[in-house]
Amino acid sequence: MAVTRPKSFHEQIVETLGRRIVSGEIAPQGQVPTEAALAESLGVGRLALREAMKALAARGLVVIRPKTGTHVLPREHWNLFDPLVLKWHTQAAAIDRKFLADLIELRRVIEPAAARLAAANGSDADIALMRESFEAMVAARTREDYIQADLRFHGMLLKASGNQFIGQLAGALSEVLKTSFSASSTHSADAAALGLHEDLLRACEARDPQAADQAVQALIARAVRNIASGQVVQGGPSQA
Protein backbone atom coordinates (compact mmCIF):
# COMPACT_ATOMS: atom_id res chain seq x y z
CA MET A 1 0.00 0.00 0.00
CA ALA A 2 1.30 3.46 -0.90
CA VAL A 3 2.39 5.64 2.01
CA THR A 4 0.53 8.94 2.16
CA ARG A 5 2.88 11.92 2.36
CA PRO A 6 1.94 14.38 5.12
CA LYS A 7 0.57 17.65 3.74
CA SER A 8 2.84 20.65 3.94
CA PHE A 9 1.74 23.79 5.81
CA HIS A 10 1.08 25.49 2.47
CA GLU A 11 -1.06 22.58 1.24
CA GLN A 12 -3.11 22.62 4.46
CA ILE A 13 -3.95 26.30 4.02
CA VAL A 14 -4.86 25.81 0.35
CA GLU A 15 -7.09 22.84 1.24
CA THR A 16 -8.86 24.66 4.06
CA LEU A 17 -9.69 27.68 1.91
CA GLY A 18 -10.44 25.59 -1.19
CA ARG A 19 -12.99 23.48 0.69
CA ARG A 20 -14.66 26.61 2.07
CA ILE A 21 -15.02 28.06 -1.41
CA VAL A 22 -16.22 24.91 -3.16
CA SER A 23 -18.73 24.13 -0.39
CA GLY A 24 -20.21 27.62 -0.72
CA GLU A 25 -19.16 28.71 2.77
CA ILE A 26 -17.47 31.61 0.98
CA ALA A 27 -20.11 32.39 -1.62
CA PRO A 28 -19.38 32.70 -5.36
CA GLN A 29 -18.72 36.32 -6.34
CA GLY A 30 -18.46 37.13 -2.65
CA GLN A 31 -15.45 38.80 -1.11
CA VAL A 32 -12.96 36.68 0.77
CA PRO A 33 -12.32 37.96 4.32
CA THR A 34 -9.46 40.39 4.56
CA GLU A 35 -5.91 39.10 4.71
CA ALA A 36 -5.60 40.21 8.33
CA ALA A 37 -8.86 38.50 9.36
CA LEU A 38 -8.03 35.26 7.55
CA ALA A 39 -4.49 35.13 8.89
CA GLU A 40 -5.81 35.54 12.43
CA SER A 41 -8.64 32.98 12.07
CA LEU A 42 -6.34 30.37 10.53
CA GLY A 43 -3.41 31.13 12.79
CA VAL A 44 -1.03 31.64 9.86
CA GLY A 45 1.30 34.36 8.65
CA ARG A 46 0.33 36.76 5.91
CA LEU A 47 3.08 35.57 3.58
CA ALA A 48 1.84 31.95 3.80
CA LEU A 49 -1.71 33.16 3.21
CA ARG A 50 -0.70 35.14 0.12
CA GLU A 51 1.01 32.09 -1.37
CA ALA A 52 -2.13 30.01 -0.72
CA MET A 53 -4.29 32.64 -2.41
CA LYS A 54 -2.02 32.55 -5.45
CA ALA A 55 -2.51 28.76 -5.63
CA LEU A 56 -6.30 29.21 -5.49
CA ALA A 57 -6.14 31.94 -8.13
CA ALA A 58 -4.15 29.61 -10.41
CA ARG A 59 -7.04 27.13 -10.12
CA GLY A 60 -9.56 29.80 -11.10
CA LEU A 61 -11.31 29.89 -7.72
CA VAL A 62 -10.49 33.48 -6.81
CA VAL A 63 -9.34 36.69 -8.39
CA ILE A 64 -6.97 38.98 -6.51
CA ARG A 65 -7.52 42.67 -7.22
CA PRO A 66 -5.41 45.49 -5.80
CA LYS A 67 -7.33 47.72 -3.37
CA THR A 68 -10.67 45.88 -3.77
CA GLY A 69 -9.47 42.60 -2.26
CA THR A 70 -9.91 38.95 -3.20
CA HIS A 71 -13.20 37.67 -4.63
CA VAL A 72 -14.51 34.16 -5.32
CA LEU A 73 -15.13 33.57 -9.00
CA PRO A 74 -18.25 31.80 -10.38
CA ARG A 75 -17.85 28.04 -10.82
CA GLU A 76 -17.54 28.28 -14.61
CA HIS A 77 -14.11 29.84 -14.03
CA TRP A 78 -12.87 27.03 -11.79
CA ASN A 79 -10.39 24.52 -13.15
CA LEU A 80 -12.53 21.40 -12.71
CA PHE A 81 -9.77 19.28 -14.25
CA ASP A 82 -7.58 20.06 -11.27
CA PRO A 83 -7.54 16.97 -8.99
CA LEU A 84 -7.73 19.11 -5.84
CA VAL A 85 -10.78 21.04 -7.05
CA LEU A 86 -12.52 17.77 -7.87
CA LYS A 87 -11.58 16.36 -4.47
CA TRP A 88 -13.00 19.41 -2.72
CA HIS A 89 -16.27 18.79 -4.54
CA THR A 90 -16.45 15.31 -2.98
CA GLN A 91 -15.95 16.85 0.46
CA ALA A 92 -18.72 19.41 -0.03
CA ALA A 93 -22.08 18.94 1.66
CA ALA A 94 -23.69 17.73 -1.56
CA ILE A 95 -22.78 16.85 -5.11
CA ASP A 96 -25.56 17.93 -7.42
CA ARG A 97 -26.90 15.67 -10.15
CA LYS A 98 -25.79 18.08 -12.88
CA PHE A 99 -22.20 17.78 -11.67
CA LEU A 100 -22.38 13.97 -11.71
CA ALA A 101 -24.07 13.95 -15.13
CA ASP A 102 -21.31 16.14 -16.54
CA LEU A 103 -18.65 13.80 -15.13
CA ILE A 104 -20.34 10.80 -16.76
CA GLU A 105 -20.56 12.71 -20.04
CA LEU A 106 -16.84 13.47 -19.80
CA ARG A 107 -16.08 9.76 -19.39
CA ARG A 108 -18.26 8.93 -22.40
CA VAL A 109 -16.32 11.42 -24.50
CA ILE A 110 -12.82 10.41 -23.40
CA GLU A 111 -12.66 6.76 -22.35
CA PRO A 112 -14.15 5.02 -25.42
CA ALA A 113 -11.78 6.95 -27.68
CA ALA A 114 -8.87 6.12 -25.38
CA ALA A 115 -9.86 2.44 -25.37
CA ARG A 116 -10.00 2.28 -29.18
CA LEU A 117 -6.62 3.98 -29.47
CA ALA A 118 -5.09 1.76 -26.79
CA ALA A 119 -6.26 -1.39 -28.57
CA ALA A 120 -5.03 -0.12 -31.93
CA ASN A 121 -1.81 1.65 -30.97
CA GLY A 122 -0.85 0.82 -27.38
CA SER A 123 2.65 -0.54 -26.94
CA ASP A 124 3.17 -4.02 -25.52
CA ALA A 125 4.67 -2.38 -22.43
CA ASP A 126 1.59 -0.18 -21.94
CA ILE A 127 -0.78 -3.14 -22.22
CA ALA A 128 1.41 -5.15 -19.86
CA LEU A 129 1.07 -2.39 -17.25
CA MET A 130 -2.70 -2.53 -17.67
CA ARG A 131 -2.51 -6.28 -17.02
CA GLU A 132 -0.34 -5.63 -13.96
CA SER A 133 -2.88 -3.16 -12.58
CA PHE A 134 -5.75 -5.58 -13.22
CA GLU A 135 -3.93 -8.38 -11.41
CA ALA A 136 -3.38 -6.01 -8.48
CA MET A 137 -7.15 -5.41 -8.42
CA VAL A 138 -7.77 -9.16 -8.30
CA ALA A 139 -5.20 -9.64 -5.54
CA ALA A 140 -6.36 -6.68 -3.44
CA ARG A 141 -7.41 -7.58 0.09
CA THR A 142 -8.36 -4.12 1.28
CA ARG A 143 -10.67 -1.54 -0.17
CA GLU A 144 -7.88 1.03 -0.41
CA ASP A 145 -5.59 -1.36 -2.32
CA TYR A 146 -8.40 -2.15 -4.73
CA ILE A 147 -9.15 1.53 -5.35
CA GLN A 148 -5.51 2.36 -6.04
CA ALA A 149 -5.15 -0.55 -8.48
CA ASP A 150 -8.44 0.40 -10.16
CA LEU A 151 -7.29 3.98 -10.66
CA ARG A 152 -3.91 2.83 -12.04
CA PHE A 153 -5.75 0.62 -14.53
CA HIS A 154 -7.82 3.51 -15.85
CA GLY A 155 -4.80 5.80 -15.90
CA MET A 156 -2.83 3.26 -17.90
CA LEU A 157 -5.70 2.97 -20.38
CA LEU A 158 -5.43 6.68 -21.11
CA LYS A 159 -1.64 6.54 -21.39
CA ALA A 160 -1.82 3.46 -23.62
CA SER A 161 -3.82 5.52 -26.13
CA GLY A 162 -0.51 6.98 -27.26
CA ASN A 163 -2.09 10.44 -27.41
CA GLN A 164 -0.11 12.79 -25.20
CA PHE A 165 -3.11 15.04 -24.49
CA ILE A 166 -5.38 12.15 -23.50
CA GLY A 167 -2.54 10.68 -21.43
CA GLN A 168 -2.22 13.88 -19.44
CA LEU A 169 -5.89 13.64 -18.44
CA ALA A 170 -5.06 10.59 -16.29
CA GLY A 171 -4.70 12.60 -13.09
CA ALA A 172 -7.96 14.49 -13.53
CA LEU A 173 -9.92 11.44 -14.63
CA SER A 174 -8.66 9.58 -11.58
CA GLU A 175 -10.47 12.12 -9.41
CA VAL A 176 -13.50 11.93 -11.72
CA LEU A 177 -13.74 8.21 -10.99
CA LYS A 178 -13.40 8.70 -7.25
CA THR A 179 -15.89 11.56 -7.31
CA SER A 180 -18.54 9.91 -9.45
CA PHE A 181 -18.98 6.44 -8.05
CA SER A 182 -19.06 4.43 -4.89
CA ALA A 183 -18.34 0.73 -4.50
CA SER A 184 -21.37 -1.51 -4.89
CA SER A 185 -20.27 -3.65 -1.95
CA THR A 186 -17.93 -3.54 1.00
CA HIS A 187 -15.67 -6.19 -0.51
CA SER A 188 -12.26 -5.20 -1.83
CA ALA A 189 -12.99 -6.74 -5.24
CA ASP A 190 -16.42 -6.87 -6.85
CA ALA A 191 -16.83 -9.82 -9.25
CA ALA A 192 -18.97 -7.91 -11.75
CA ALA A 193 -16.58 -4.96 -11.85
CA LEU A 194 -13.57 -7.24 -12.23
CA GLY A 195 -15.24 -9.06 -15.11
CA LEU A 196 -15.89 -5.82 -16.97
CA HIS A 197 -12.32 -4.65 -16.44
CA GLU A 198 -11.03 -7.99 -17.72
CA ASP A 199 -13.19 -7.65 -20.85
CA LEU A 200 -11.55 -4.29 -21.52
CA LEU A 201 -8.08 -5.62 -20.86
CA ARG A 202 -8.55 -8.65 -23.13
CA ALA A 203 -9.89 -6.44 -25.92
CA CYS A 204 -6.77 -4.28 -25.72
CA GLU A 205 -4.54 -7.36 -25.64
CA ALA A 206 -6.38 -8.75 -28.69
CA ARG A 207 -5.90 -5.41 -30.49
CA ASP A 208 -9.66 -5.16 -31.02
CA PRO A 209 -10.69 -1.46 -30.92
CA GLN A 210 -14.42 -2.18 -31.32
CA ALA A 211 -14.46 -4.66 -28.44
CA ALA A 212 -12.44 -2.23 -26.29
CA ASP A 213 -14.97 0.51 -27.01
CA GLN A 214 -17.86 -1.77 -26.07
CA ALA A 215 -16.14 -2.92 -22.89
CA VAL A 216 -15.47 0.57 -21.60
CA GLN A 217 -19.03 1.60 -22.49
CA ALA A 218 -20.24 -1.29 -20.32
CA LEU A 219 -18.11 -0.02 -17.42
CA ILE A 220 -19.58 3.46 -17.77
CA ALA A 221 -23.12 2.05 -18.02
CA ARG A 222 -22.52 0.20 -14.74
CA ALA A 223 -21.45 3.46 -13.10
CA VAL A 224 -24.64 5.13 -14.33
CA ARG A 225 -26.71 2.30 -12.81
CA ASN A 226 -24.86 2.73 -9.50
CA ILE A 227 -25.69 6.44 -9.46
CA ALA A 228 -29.35 5.79 -10.36
CA SER A 229 -29.67 3.26 -7.56
CA GLY A 230 -28.28 5.70 -5.03
CA GLN A 231 -24.86 4.08 -4.61
CA VAL A 232 -23.06 7.43 -4.59
CA VAL A 233 -21.46 8.58 -1.36
CA GLN A 234 -19.39 11.61 -0.51
CA GLY A 235 -15.76 10.82 -1.24
CA GLY A 236 -16.69 7.28 -2.26
CA PRO A 237 -14.32 5.01 -4.14
CA SER A 238 -14.71 3.78 -7.66
CA GLN A 239 -15.34 0.28 -8.84
CA ALA A 240 -16.06 1.45 -12.35
GROMACS .gro file of C-alpha atoms in nm:
model
  240
    1MET     CA    1   0.000   0.000   0.000
    2ALA     CA    2   0.130   0.346  -0.090
    3VAL     CA    3   0.239   0.564   0.201
    4THR     CA    4   0.053   0.894   0.216
    5ARG     CA    5   0.288   1.192   0.236
    6PRO     CA    6   0.194   1.438   0.512
    7LYS     CA    7   0.057   1.765   0.374
    8SER     CA    8   0.284   2.065   0.394
    9PHE     CA    9   0.174   2.379   0.581
   10HIS     CA   10   0.108   2.549   0.247
   11GLU     CA   11  -0.106   2.258   0.124
   12GLN     CA   12  -0.311   2.262   0.446
   13ILE     CA   13  -0.395   2.630   0.402
   14VAL     CA   14  -0.486   2.581   0.035
   15GLU     CA   15  -0.709   2.284   0.124
   16THR     CA   16  -0.886   2.466   0.406
   17LEU     CA   17  -0.969   2.768   0.191
   18GLY     CA   18  -1.044   2.559  -0.119
   19ARG     CA   19  -1.299   2.348   0.069
   20ARG     CA   20  -1.466   2.661   0.207
   21ILE     CA   21  -1.502   2.806  -0.141
   22VAL     CA   22  -1.622   2.491  -0.316
   23SER     CA   23  -1.873   2.413  -0.039
   24GLY     CA   24  -2.021   2.762  -0.072
   25GLU     CA   25  -1.916   2.871   0.277
   26ILE     CA   26  -1.747   3.161   0.098
   27ALA     CA   27  -2.011   3.239  -0.162
   28PRO     CA   28  -1.938   3.270  -0.536
   29GLN     CA   29  -1.872   3.632  -0.634
   30GLY     CA   30  -1.846   3.713  -0.265
   31GLN     CA   31  -1.545   3.880  -0.111
   32VAL     CA   32  -1.296   3.668   0.077
   33PRO     CA   33  -1.232   3.796   0.432
   34THR     CA   34  -0.946   4.039   0.456
   35GLU     CA   35  -0.591   3.910   0.471
   36ALA     CA   36  -0.560   4.021   0.833
   37ALA     CA   37  -0.886   3.850   0.936
   38LEU     CA   38  -0.803   3.526   0.755
   39ALA     CA   39  -0.449   3.513   0.889
   40GLU     CA   40  -0.581   3.554   1.243
   41SER     CA   41  -0.864   3.298   1.207
   42LEU     CA   42  -0.634   3.037   1.053
   43GLY     CA   43  -0.341   3.113   1.279
   44VAL     CA   44  -0.103   3.164   0.986
   45GLY     CA   45   0.130   3.436   0.865
   46ARG     CA   46   0.033   3.676   0.591
   47LEU     CA   47   0.308   3.557   0.358
   48ALA     CA   48   0.184   3.195   0.380
   49LEU     CA   49  -0.171   3.316   0.321
   50ARG     CA   50  -0.070   3.514   0.012
   51GLU     CA   51   0.101   3.209  -0.137
   52ALA     CA   52  -0.213   3.001  -0.072
   53MET     CA   53  -0.429   3.264  -0.241
   54LYS     CA   54  -0.202   3.255  -0.545
   55ALA     CA   55  -0.251   2.876  -0.563
   56LEU     CA   56  -0.630   2.921  -0.549
   57ALA     CA   57  -0.614   3.194  -0.813
   58ALA     CA   58  -0.415   2.961  -1.041
   59ARG     CA   59  -0.704   2.713  -1.012
   60GLY     CA   60  -0.956   2.980  -1.110
   61LEU     CA   61  -1.131   2.989  -0.772
   62VAL     CA   62  -1.049   3.348  -0.681
   63VAL     CA   63  -0.934   3.669  -0.839
   64ILE     CA   64  -0.697   3.898  -0.651
   65ARG     CA   65  -0.752   4.267  -0.722
   66PRO     CA   66  -0.541   4.549  -0.580
   67LYS     CA   67  -0.733   4.772  -0.337
   68THR     CA   68  -1.067   4.588  -0.377
   69GLY     CA   69  -0.947   4.260  -0.226
   70THR     CA   70  -0.991   3.895  -0.320
   71HIS     CA   71  -1.320   3.767  -0.463
   72VAL     CA   72  -1.451   3.416  -0.532
   73LEU     CA   73  -1.513   3.357  -0.900
   74PRO     CA   74  -1.825   3.180  -1.038
   75ARG     CA   75  -1.785   2.804  -1.082
   76GLU     CA   76  -1.754   2.828  -1.461
   77HIS     CA   77  -1.411   2.984  -1.403
   78TRP     CA   78  -1.287   2.703  -1.179
   79ASN     CA   79  -1.039   2.452  -1.315
   80LEU     CA   80  -1.253   2.140  -1.271
   81PHE     CA   81  -0.977   1.928  -1.425
   82ASP     CA   82  -0.758   2.006  -1.127
   83PRO     CA   83  -0.754   1.697  -0.899
   84LEU     CA   84  -0.773   1.911  -0.584
   85VAL     CA   85  -1.078   2.104  -0.705
   86LEU     CA   86  -1.252   1.777  -0.787
   87LYS     CA   87  -1.158   1.636  -0.447
   88TRP     CA   88  -1.300   1.941  -0.272
   89HIS     CA   89  -1.627   1.879  -0.454
   90THR     CA   90  -1.645   1.531  -0.298
   91GLN     CA   91  -1.595   1.685   0.046
   92ALA     CA   92  -1.872   1.941  -0.003
   93ALA     CA   93  -2.208   1.894   0.166
   94ALA     CA   94  -2.369   1.773  -0.156
   95ILE     CA   95  -2.278   1.685  -0.511
   96ASP     CA   96  -2.556   1.793  -0.742
   97ARG     CA   97  -2.690   1.567  -1.015
   98LYS     CA   98  -2.579   1.808  -1.288
   99PHE     CA   99  -2.220   1.778  -1.167
  100LEU     CA  100  -2.238   1.397  -1.171
  101ALA     CA  101  -2.407   1.395  -1.513
  102ASP     CA  102  -2.131   1.614  -1.654
  103LEU     CA  103  -1.865   1.380  -1.513
  104ILE     CA  104  -2.034   1.080  -1.676
  105GLU     CA  105  -2.056   1.271  -2.004
  106LEU     CA  106  -1.684   1.347  -1.980
  107ARG     CA  107  -1.608   0.976  -1.939
  108ARG     CA  108  -1.826   0.893  -2.240
  109VAL     CA  109  -1.632   1.142  -2.450
  110ILE     CA  110  -1.282   1.041  -2.340
  111GLU     CA  111  -1.266   0.676  -2.235
  112PRO     CA  112  -1.415   0.502  -2.542
  113ALA     CA  113  -1.178   0.695  -2.768
  114ALA     CA  114  -0.887   0.612  -2.538
  115ALA     CA  115  -0.986   0.244  -2.537
  116ARG     CA  116  -1.000   0.228  -2.918
  117LEU     CA  117  -0.662   0.398  -2.947
  118ALA     CA  118  -0.509   0.176  -2.679
  119ALA     CA  119  -0.626  -0.139  -2.857
  120ALA     CA  120  -0.503  -0.012  -3.193
  121ASN     CA  121  -0.181   0.165  -3.097
  122GLY     CA  122  -0.085   0.082  -2.738
  123SER     CA  123   0.265  -0.054  -2.694
  124ASP     CA  124   0.317  -0.402  -2.552
  125ALA     CA  125   0.467  -0.238  -2.243
  126ASP     CA  126   0.159  -0.018  -2.194
  127ILE     CA  127  -0.078  -0.314  -2.222
  128ALA     CA  128   0.141  -0.515  -1.986
  129LEU     CA  129   0.107  -0.239  -1.725
  130MET     CA  130  -0.270  -0.253  -1.767
  131ARG     CA  131  -0.251  -0.628  -1.702
  132GLU     CA  132  -0.034  -0.563  -1.396
  133SER     CA  133  -0.288  -0.316  -1.258
  134PHE     CA  134  -0.575  -0.558  -1.322
  135GLU     CA  135  -0.393  -0.838  -1.141
  136ALA     CA  136  -0.338  -0.601  -0.848
  137MET     CA  137  -0.715  -0.541  -0.842
  138VAL     CA  138  -0.777  -0.916  -0.830
  139ALA     CA  139  -0.520  -0.964  -0.554
  140ALA     CA  140  -0.636  -0.668  -0.344
  141ARG     CA  141  -0.741  -0.758   0.009
  142THR     CA  142  -0.836  -0.412   0.128
  143ARG     CA  143  -1.067  -0.154  -0.017
  144GLU     CA  144  -0.788   0.103  -0.041
  145ASP     CA  145  -0.559  -0.136  -0.232
  146TYR     CA  146  -0.840  -0.215  -0.473
  147ILE     CA  147  -0.915   0.153  -0.535
  148GLN     CA  148  -0.551   0.236  -0.604
  149ALA     CA  149  -0.515  -0.055  -0.848
  150ASP     CA  150  -0.844   0.040  -1.016
  151LEU     CA  151  -0.729   0.398  -1.066
  152ARG     CA  152  -0.391   0.283  -1.204
  153PHE     CA  153  -0.575   0.062  -1.453
  154HIS     CA  154  -0.782   0.351  -1.585
  155GLY     CA  155  -0.480   0.580  -1.590
  156MET     CA  156  -0.283   0.326  -1.790
  157LEU     CA  157  -0.570   0.297  -2.038
  158LEU     CA  158  -0.543   0.668  -2.111
  159LYS     CA  159  -0.164   0.654  -2.139
  160ALA     CA  160  -0.182   0.346  -2.362
  161SER     CA  161  -0.382   0.552  -2.613
  162GLY     CA  162  -0.051   0.698  -2.726
  163ASN     CA  163  -0.209   1.044  -2.741
  164GLN     CA  164  -0.011   1.279  -2.520
  165PHE     CA  165  -0.311   1.504  -2.449
  166ILE     CA  166  -0.538   1.215  -2.350
  167GLY     CA  167  -0.254   1.068  -2.143
  168GLN     CA  168  -0.222   1.388  -1.944
  169LEU     CA  169  -0.589   1.364  -1.844
  170ALA     CA  170  -0.506   1.059  -1.629
  171GLY     CA  171  -0.470   1.260  -1.309
  172ALA     CA  172  -0.796   1.449  -1.353
  173LEU     CA  173  -0.992   1.144  -1.463
  174SER     CA  174  -0.866   0.958  -1.158
  175GLU     CA  175  -1.047   1.212  -0.941
  176VAL     CA  176  -1.350   1.193  -1.172
  177LEU     CA  177  -1.374   0.821  -1.099
  178LYS     CA  178  -1.340   0.870  -0.725
  179THR     CA  179  -1.589   1.156  -0.731
  180SER     CA  180  -1.854   0.991  -0.945
  181PHE     CA  181  -1.898   0.644  -0.805
  182SER     CA  182  -1.906   0.443  -0.489
  183ALA     CA  183  -1.834   0.073  -0.450
  184SER     CA  184  -2.137  -0.151  -0.489
  185SER     CA  185  -2.027  -0.365  -0.195
  186THR     CA  186  -1.793  -0.354   0.100
  187HIS     CA  187  -1.567  -0.619  -0.051
  188SER     CA  188  -1.226  -0.520  -0.183
  189ALA     CA  189  -1.299  -0.674  -0.524
  190ASP     CA  190  -1.642  -0.687  -0.685
  191ALA     CA  191  -1.683  -0.982  -0.925
  192ALA     CA  192  -1.897  -0.791  -1.175
  193ALA     CA  193  -1.658  -0.496  -1.185
  194LEU     CA  194  -1.357  -0.724  -1.223
  195GLY     CA  195  -1.524  -0.906  -1.511
  196LEU     CA  196  -1.589  -0.582  -1.697
  197HIS     CA  197  -1.232  -0.465  -1.644
  198GLU     CA  198  -1.103  -0.799  -1.772
  199ASP     CA  199  -1.319  -0.765  -2.085
  200LEU     CA  200  -1.155  -0.429  -2.152
  201LEU     CA  201  -0.808  -0.562  -2.086
  202ARG     CA  202  -0.855  -0.865  -2.313
  203ALA     CA  203  -0.989  -0.644  -2.592
  204CYS     CA  204  -0.677  -0.428  -2.572
  205GLU     CA  205  -0.454  -0.736  -2.564
  206ALA     CA  206  -0.638  -0.875  -2.869
  207ARG     CA  207  -0.590  -0.541  -3.049
  208ASP     CA  208  -0.966  -0.516  -3.102
  209PRO     CA  209  -1.069  -0.146  -3.092
  210GLN     CA  210  -1.442  -0.218  -3.132
  211ALA     CA  211  -1.446  -0.466  -2.844
  212ALA     CA  212  -1.244  -0.223  -2.629
  213ASP     CA  213  -1.497   0.051  -2.701
  214GLN     CA  214  -1.786  -0.177  -2.607
  215ALA     CA  215  -1.614  -0.292  -2.289
  216VAL     CA  216  -1.547   0.057  -2.160
  217GLN     CA  217  -1.903   0.160  -2.249
  218ALA     CA  218  -2.024  -0.129  -2.032
  219LEU     CA  219  -1.811  -0.002  -1.742
  220ILE     CA  220  -1.958   0.346  -1.777
  221ALA     CA  221  -2.312   0.205  -1.802
  222ARG     CA  222  -2.252   0.020  -1.474
  223ALA     CA  223  -2.145   0.346  -1.310
  224VAL     CA  224  -2.464   0.513  -1.433
  225ARG     CA  225  -2.671   0.230  -1.281
  226ASN     CA  226  -2.486   0.273  -0.950
  227ILE     CA  227  -2.569   0.644  -0.946
  228ALA     CA  228  -2.935   0.579  -1.036
  229SER     CA  229  -2.967   0.326  -0.756
  230GLY     CA  230  -2.828   0.570  -0.503
  231GLN     CA  231  -2.486   0.408  -0.461
  232VAL     CA  232  -2.306   0.743  -0.459
  233VAL     CA  233  -2.146   0.858  -0.136
  234GLN     CA  234  -1.939   1.161  -0.051
  235GLY     CA  235  -1.576   1.082  -0.124
  236GLY     CA  236  -1.669   0.728  -0.226
  237PRO     CA  237  -1.432   0.501  -0.414
  238SER     CA  238  -1.471   0.378  -0.766
  239GLN     CA  239  -1.534   0.028  -0.884
  240ALA     CA  240  -1.606   0.145  -1.235
   0.00000   0.00000   0.00000
